[in-house]
Coordinates of C-alpha atoms and ligand atoms in Angstrom, one line a residue:
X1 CA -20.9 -14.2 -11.9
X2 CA -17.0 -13.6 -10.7
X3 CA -16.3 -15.0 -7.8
X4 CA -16.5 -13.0 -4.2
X5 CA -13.7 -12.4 -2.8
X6 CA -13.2 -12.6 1.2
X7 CA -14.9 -9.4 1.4
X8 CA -14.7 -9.0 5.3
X9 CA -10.4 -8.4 4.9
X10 CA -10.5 -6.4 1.6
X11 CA -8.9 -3.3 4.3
X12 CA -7.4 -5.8 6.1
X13 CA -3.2 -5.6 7.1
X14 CA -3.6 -8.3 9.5
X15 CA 0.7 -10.0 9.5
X16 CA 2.5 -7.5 7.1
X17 CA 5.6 -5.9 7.6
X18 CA 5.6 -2.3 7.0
X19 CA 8.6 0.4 6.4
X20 CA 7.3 3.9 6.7
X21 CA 10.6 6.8 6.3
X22 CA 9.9 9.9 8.0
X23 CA 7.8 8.3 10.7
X24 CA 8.6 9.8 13.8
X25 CA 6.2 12.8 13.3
X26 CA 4.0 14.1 10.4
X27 CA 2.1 12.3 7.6
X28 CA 4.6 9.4 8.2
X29 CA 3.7 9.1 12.0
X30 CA 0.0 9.2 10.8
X31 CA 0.2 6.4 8.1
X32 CA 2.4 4.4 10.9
X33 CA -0.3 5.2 13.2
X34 CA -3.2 3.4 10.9
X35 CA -1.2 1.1 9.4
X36 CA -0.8 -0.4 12.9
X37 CA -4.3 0.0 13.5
X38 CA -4.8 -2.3 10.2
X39 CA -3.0 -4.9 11.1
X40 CA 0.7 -4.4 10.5
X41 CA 2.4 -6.5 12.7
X42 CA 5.4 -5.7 12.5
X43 CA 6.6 -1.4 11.7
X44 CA 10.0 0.1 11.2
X45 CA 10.1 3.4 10.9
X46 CA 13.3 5.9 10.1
X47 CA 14.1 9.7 10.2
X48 CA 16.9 11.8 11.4
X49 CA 16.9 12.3 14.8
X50 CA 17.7 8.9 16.7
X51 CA 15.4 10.5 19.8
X52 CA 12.1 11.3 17.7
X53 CA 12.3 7.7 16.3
X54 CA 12.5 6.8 20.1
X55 CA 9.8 8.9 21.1
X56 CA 7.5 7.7 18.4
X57 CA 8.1 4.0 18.5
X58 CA 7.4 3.9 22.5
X59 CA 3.8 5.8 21.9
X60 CA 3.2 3.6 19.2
X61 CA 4.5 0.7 20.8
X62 CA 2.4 1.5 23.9
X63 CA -1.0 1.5 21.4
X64 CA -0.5 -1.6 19.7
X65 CA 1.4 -4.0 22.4
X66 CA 1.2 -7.1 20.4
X67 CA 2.7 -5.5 17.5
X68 CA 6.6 -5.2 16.9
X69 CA 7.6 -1.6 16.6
X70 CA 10.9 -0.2 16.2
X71 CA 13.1 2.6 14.3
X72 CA 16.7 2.7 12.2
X73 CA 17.4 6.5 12.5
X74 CA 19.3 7.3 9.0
X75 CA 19.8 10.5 7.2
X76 CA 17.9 9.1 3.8
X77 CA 19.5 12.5 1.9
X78 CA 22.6 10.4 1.7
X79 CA 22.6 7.7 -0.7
X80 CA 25.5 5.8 2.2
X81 CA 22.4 6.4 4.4
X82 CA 20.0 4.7 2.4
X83 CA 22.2 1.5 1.7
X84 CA 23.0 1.3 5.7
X85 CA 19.4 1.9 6.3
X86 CA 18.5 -1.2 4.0
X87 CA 20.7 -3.5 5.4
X88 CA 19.5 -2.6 8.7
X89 CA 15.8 -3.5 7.9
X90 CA 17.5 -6.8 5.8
X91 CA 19.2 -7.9 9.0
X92 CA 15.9 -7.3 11.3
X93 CA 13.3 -8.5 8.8
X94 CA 12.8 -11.3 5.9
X95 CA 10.5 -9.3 3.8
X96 CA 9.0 -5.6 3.2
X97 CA 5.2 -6.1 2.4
X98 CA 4.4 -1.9 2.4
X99 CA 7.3 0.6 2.0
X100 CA 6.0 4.2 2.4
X101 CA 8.8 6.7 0.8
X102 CA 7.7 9.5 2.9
X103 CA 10.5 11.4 4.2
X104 CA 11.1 14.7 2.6
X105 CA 11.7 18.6 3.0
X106 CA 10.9 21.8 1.8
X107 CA 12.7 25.3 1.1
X108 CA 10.7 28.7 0.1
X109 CA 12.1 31.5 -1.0
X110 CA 12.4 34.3 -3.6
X111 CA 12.9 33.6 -7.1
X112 CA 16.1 35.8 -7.6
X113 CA 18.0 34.7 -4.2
X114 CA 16.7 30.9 -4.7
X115 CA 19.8 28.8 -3.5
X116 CA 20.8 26.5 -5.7
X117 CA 22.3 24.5 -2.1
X118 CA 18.5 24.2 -1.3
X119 CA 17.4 23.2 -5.1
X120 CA 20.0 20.7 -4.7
X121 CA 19.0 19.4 -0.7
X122 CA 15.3 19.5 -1.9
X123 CA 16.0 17.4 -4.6
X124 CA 18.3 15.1 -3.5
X125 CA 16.1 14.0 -0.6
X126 CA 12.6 14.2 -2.1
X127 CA 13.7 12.5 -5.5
X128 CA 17.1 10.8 -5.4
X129 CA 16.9 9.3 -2.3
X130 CA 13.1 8.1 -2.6
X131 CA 14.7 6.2 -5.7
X132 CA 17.5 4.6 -4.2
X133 CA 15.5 3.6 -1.5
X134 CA 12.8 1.5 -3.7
X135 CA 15.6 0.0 -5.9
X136 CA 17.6 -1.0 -2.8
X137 CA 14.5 -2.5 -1.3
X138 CA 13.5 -4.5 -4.4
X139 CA 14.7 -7.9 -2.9
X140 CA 12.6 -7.4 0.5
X141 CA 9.7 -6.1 -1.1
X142 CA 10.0 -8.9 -4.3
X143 CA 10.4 -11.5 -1.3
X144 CA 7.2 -10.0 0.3
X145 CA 5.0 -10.2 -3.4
X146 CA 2.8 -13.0 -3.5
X147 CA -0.1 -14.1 -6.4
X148 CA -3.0 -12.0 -6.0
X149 CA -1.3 -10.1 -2.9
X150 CA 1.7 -7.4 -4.6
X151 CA 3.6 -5.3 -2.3
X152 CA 3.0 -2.1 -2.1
X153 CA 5.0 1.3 -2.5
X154 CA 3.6 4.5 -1.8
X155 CA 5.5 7.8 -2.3
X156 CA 4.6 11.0 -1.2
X157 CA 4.3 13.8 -3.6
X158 CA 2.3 16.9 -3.0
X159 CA -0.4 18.8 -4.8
X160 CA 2.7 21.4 -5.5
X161 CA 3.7 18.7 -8.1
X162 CA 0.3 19.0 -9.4
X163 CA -0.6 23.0 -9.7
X164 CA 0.8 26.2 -9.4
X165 CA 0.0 27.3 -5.6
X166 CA 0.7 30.5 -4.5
X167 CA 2.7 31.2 -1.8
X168 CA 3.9 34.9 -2.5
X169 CA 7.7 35.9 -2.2
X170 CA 8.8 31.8 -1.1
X171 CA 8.3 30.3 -4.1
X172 CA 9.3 26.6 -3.3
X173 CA 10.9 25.7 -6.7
X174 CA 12.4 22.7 -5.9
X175 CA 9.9 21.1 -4.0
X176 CA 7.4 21.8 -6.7
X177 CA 9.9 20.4 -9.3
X178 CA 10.8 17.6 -6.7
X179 CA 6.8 16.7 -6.2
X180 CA 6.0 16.6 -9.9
X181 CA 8.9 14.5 -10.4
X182 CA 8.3 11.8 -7.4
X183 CA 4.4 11.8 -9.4
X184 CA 6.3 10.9 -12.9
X185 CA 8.7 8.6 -11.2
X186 CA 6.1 6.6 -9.6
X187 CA 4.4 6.2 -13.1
X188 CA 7.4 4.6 -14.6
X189 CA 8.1 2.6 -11.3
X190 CA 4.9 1.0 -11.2
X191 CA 5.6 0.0 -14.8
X192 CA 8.8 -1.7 -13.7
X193 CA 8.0 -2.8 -10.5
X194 CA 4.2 -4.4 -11.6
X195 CA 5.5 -7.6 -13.5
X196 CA 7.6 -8.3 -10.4
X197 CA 4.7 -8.4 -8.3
X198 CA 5.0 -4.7 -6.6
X199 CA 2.4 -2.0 -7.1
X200 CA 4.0 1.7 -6.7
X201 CA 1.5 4.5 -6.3
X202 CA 1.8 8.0 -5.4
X203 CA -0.2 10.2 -3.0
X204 CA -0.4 13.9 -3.3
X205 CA -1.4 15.7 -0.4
X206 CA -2.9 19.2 0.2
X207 CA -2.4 21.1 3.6
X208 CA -1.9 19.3 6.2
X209 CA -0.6 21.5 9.5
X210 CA 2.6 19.8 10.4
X211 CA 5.9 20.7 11.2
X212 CA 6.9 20.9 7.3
X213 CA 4.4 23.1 6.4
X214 CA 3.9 25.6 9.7
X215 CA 6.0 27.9 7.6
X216 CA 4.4 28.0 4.5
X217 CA 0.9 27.6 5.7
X218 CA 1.9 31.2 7.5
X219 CA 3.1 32.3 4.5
X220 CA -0.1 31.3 2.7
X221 CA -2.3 33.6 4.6
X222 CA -3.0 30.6 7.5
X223 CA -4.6 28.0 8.3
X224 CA -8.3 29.3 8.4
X225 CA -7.7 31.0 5.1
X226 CA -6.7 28.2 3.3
X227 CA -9.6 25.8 4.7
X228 CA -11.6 28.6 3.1
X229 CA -10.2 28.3 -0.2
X230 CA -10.1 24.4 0.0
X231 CA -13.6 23.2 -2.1
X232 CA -14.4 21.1 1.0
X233 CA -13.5 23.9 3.3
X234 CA -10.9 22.3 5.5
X235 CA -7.0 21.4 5.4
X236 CA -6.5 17.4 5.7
X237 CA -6.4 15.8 9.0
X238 CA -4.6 12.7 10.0
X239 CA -7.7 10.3 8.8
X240 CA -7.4 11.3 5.8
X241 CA -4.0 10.1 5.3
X242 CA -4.7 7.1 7.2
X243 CA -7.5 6.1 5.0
X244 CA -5.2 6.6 1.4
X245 CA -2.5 4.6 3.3
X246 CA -4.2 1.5 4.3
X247 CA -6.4 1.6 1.4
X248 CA -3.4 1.5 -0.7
X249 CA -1.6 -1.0 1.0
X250 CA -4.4 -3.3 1.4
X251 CA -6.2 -6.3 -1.8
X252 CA -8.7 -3.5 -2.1
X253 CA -6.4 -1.5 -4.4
X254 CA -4.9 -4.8 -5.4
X255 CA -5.5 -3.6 -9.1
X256 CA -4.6 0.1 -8.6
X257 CA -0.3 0.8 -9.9
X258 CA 0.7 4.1 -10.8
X259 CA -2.3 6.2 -9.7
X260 CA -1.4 9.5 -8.3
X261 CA -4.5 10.4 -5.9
X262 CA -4.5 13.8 -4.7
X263 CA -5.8 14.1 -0.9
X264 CA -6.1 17.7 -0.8
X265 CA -10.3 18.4 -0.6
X266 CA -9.9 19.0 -4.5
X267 CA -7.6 21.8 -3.7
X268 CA -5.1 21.3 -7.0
X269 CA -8.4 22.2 -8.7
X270 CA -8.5 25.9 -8.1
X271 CA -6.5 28.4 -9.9
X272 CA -3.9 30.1 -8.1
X273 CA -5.8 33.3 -9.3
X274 CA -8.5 32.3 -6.6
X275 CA -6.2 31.0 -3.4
Ligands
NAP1 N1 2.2 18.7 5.4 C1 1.8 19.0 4.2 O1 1.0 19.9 4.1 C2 2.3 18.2 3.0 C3 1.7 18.4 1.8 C4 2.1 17.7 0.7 C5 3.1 16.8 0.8 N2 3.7 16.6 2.0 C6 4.8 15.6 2.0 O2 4.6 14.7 3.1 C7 5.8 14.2 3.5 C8 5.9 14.3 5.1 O3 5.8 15.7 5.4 P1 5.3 16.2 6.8 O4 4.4 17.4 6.5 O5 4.8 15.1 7.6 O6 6.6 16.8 7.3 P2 7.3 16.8 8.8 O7 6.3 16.8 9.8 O8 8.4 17.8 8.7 O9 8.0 15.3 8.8 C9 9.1 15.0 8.0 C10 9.6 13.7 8.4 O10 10.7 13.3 7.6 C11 11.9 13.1 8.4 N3 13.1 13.6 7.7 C12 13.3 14.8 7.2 N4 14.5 14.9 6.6 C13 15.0 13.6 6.6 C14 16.2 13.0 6.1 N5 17.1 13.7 5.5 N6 16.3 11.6 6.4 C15 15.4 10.9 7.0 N7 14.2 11.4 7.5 C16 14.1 12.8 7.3 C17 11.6 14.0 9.7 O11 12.4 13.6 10.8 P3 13.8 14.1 11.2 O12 13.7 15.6 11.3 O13 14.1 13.4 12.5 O14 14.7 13.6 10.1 C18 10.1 13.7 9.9 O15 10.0 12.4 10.4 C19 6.9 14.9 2.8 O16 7.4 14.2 1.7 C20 6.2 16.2 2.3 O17 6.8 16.8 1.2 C21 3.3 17.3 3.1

C-alpha cells in the first residue's frame, strides 16, 4: 500500500513566497487574493501603474495582516523592465516558491486595418516578456525547489489560444497567436524547468468580466449571451481562478508539469458556428 501522504496540507501554502505580475486588478488580483488565503506568507505583486499596486497591496494587506504584502510597479513589456523587476524581488526576497506570469493585454480589430504596432505590443508582452521573466527568475525559483516540493510557474493563456472564438469585426490576432504560443511555451518549459525542480503549467481561461475583456465581451454580444453559450451557463468568477491557482501551486499537483487546463465551463469546446 503507498504510503499516505499528510493529506490534511495537500492545498496547503502555509510559508511560501509568491510573485504574481499583473496583480493589482483582474485574474492576478484574484490568484493573489487566494493564494494569500492559502497560506502565502509572503506576496509581491507588479503591474504598471505604481498607484493600483498601492491600492491593491493595502486591501490585501488589510485581509491577511500577518502576511507580508507588497508591489514593484514595472512595465514587464520591456525586457529593461523585467531584469529591474527581478532584481527588485532578488534584493527583497531569498527565494520564489510560486511565480504566476499573469500580466498581459489585448488588441481587436479588423483583419485588413490590424496594426502590426499592436501584433507587435500584444506579442511582446504576452509572449516575450512572460519568457524573460521565467528565465530571469530561474535562480529564485531553483533556490525555492525542494525534493518532493517543486516550484511552481503558472502562465496565463486563454481559451483564444485554444479555439477559434468569434468576436465579429475585432478579430484579436495577436492575442490568439500570443495565447496559443504561451500554451506551447509552457510545454517546452516545463520540460526544461522539471529536472531542475520547477513545474511550469499553463491556465487557459474563458470569460471572466474584467477590465481586459469589458471590450470584447461587448463586442461578443455581452455578458448574459455568452453565459448562455458557455456549456455550464456562466462566465468564470473569481473562485474559479482561485481554485486552479492554489491547486496548482500546492503538493496536490506536485506531479502535474506542462498541463494546459482550460477554466472556461468547457467553452473551447463549442464551435464558433454555435457562439
Ligand atoms: N478576463 C478574461 O476573460 C481573460 C480570459 C483569458 C485570459 N485572460 C488573461 O488573464 C490575464 C489577466 O487578464 P485580466 O482579464 O485580469 O486583465 P486586466 O484586468 O486588464 O488586468 C491586467 C493586469 O496586467 C497589468 N499589466 C498590463 N500591462 C502591463 C505591463 N506592460 N506590465 C506590467 N503589468 C501590466 C495591469 O495593470 P497596469 O495597467 O497597472 O499595468 C493589470 O494588473 C491576461 O494574461 C489575460 O490575457 C483573461
Amino acid at each position: 500500500m503507498s504510503q499516505i501522504n499528510d493529506y490534511p496540507n495537500l492545498f496547503s501554502l502555509a510559508g511560501k513566497t509568491a510573485v504574481v505580475t499583473g496583480g493589482s486588478r483582474g485574474l492576478g488580483l484574484h490568484a493573489a487574493t487566494g493564494l494569500l488565503h492559502a497560506g502565502v506568507i509572503t506576496l509581491i505583486i507588479t503591474s504598471r501603474k505604481a498607484d493600483a499596486c498601492a491600492s491593491a497591496v493595502s486591501s490585501l494587506q488589510a485581509l491577511f495582516p500577518s502576511a507580508n504584502v507588497s508591489a514593484i510597479p514595472a512595465d514587464l513589456s520591456n525586457p529593461a523592465e523585467v531584469t529591474r523587476f527581478v532584481t527588485a524581488v532578488t534584493a527583497q526576497v531569498p527565494c520564489v516558491h510560486i511565480l504566476m506570469a499573469n500580466a498581459g493585454a489585448t488588441w481587436g480589430a479588423p483583419l485588413d486595418s490590424h496594426p502590426d504596432t499592436a501584433f507587435a505590443k500584444v506579442m511582446d508582452l504576452n509572449v516575450r516578456s512572460v519568457f524573460n521573466l521565467i528565465r530571469e527568475m530561474l535562480p529564485l525559483l531553483e533556490k525555492a525547489a525542494v525534493s518532493g516540493d517543486p516550484a511552481r510557474v503558472i502562465t496565463v493563456g486563454s481559451v483564444a489560444g485554444l479555439h477559434i472564438g468569434n468576436v465579429g469585426d475585432h478579430g484579436t490576432y495577436g492575442y490568439a497567436a500570443s495565447k496559443a504560443a504561451v500554451h506551447h511555451m509552457t510545454k517546452h518549459l516545463a520540460v526544461a524547468m522539471g529536472p531542475r525542480g520547477i513545474l511550469v503549467n499553463a491556465i487557459a481561461p474563458g470569460w471572466f468580466a474584467t477590465k481586459m475583456a469589458s471590450g470584447l465581451l461587448g463586442l461578443s454580444g455581452g455578458e448574459e449571451l455568452q453565459a448562455k453559450v458557455s456549456p455550464n451557463r456562466r462566465l468564470g468568477r473569481p473562485e474559479d481562478i482561485v481554485g486552479v491557482v492554489v491547486w496548482l501551486s500546492s503538493k496536490a499537483a506536485g506531479h502535474i508539469n506542462g498541463a494546459v487546463i482550460p477554466v472556461d465551463g468547457g467553452m473551447h469546446l463549442v464551435p464558433a458556428s454555435k457562439m
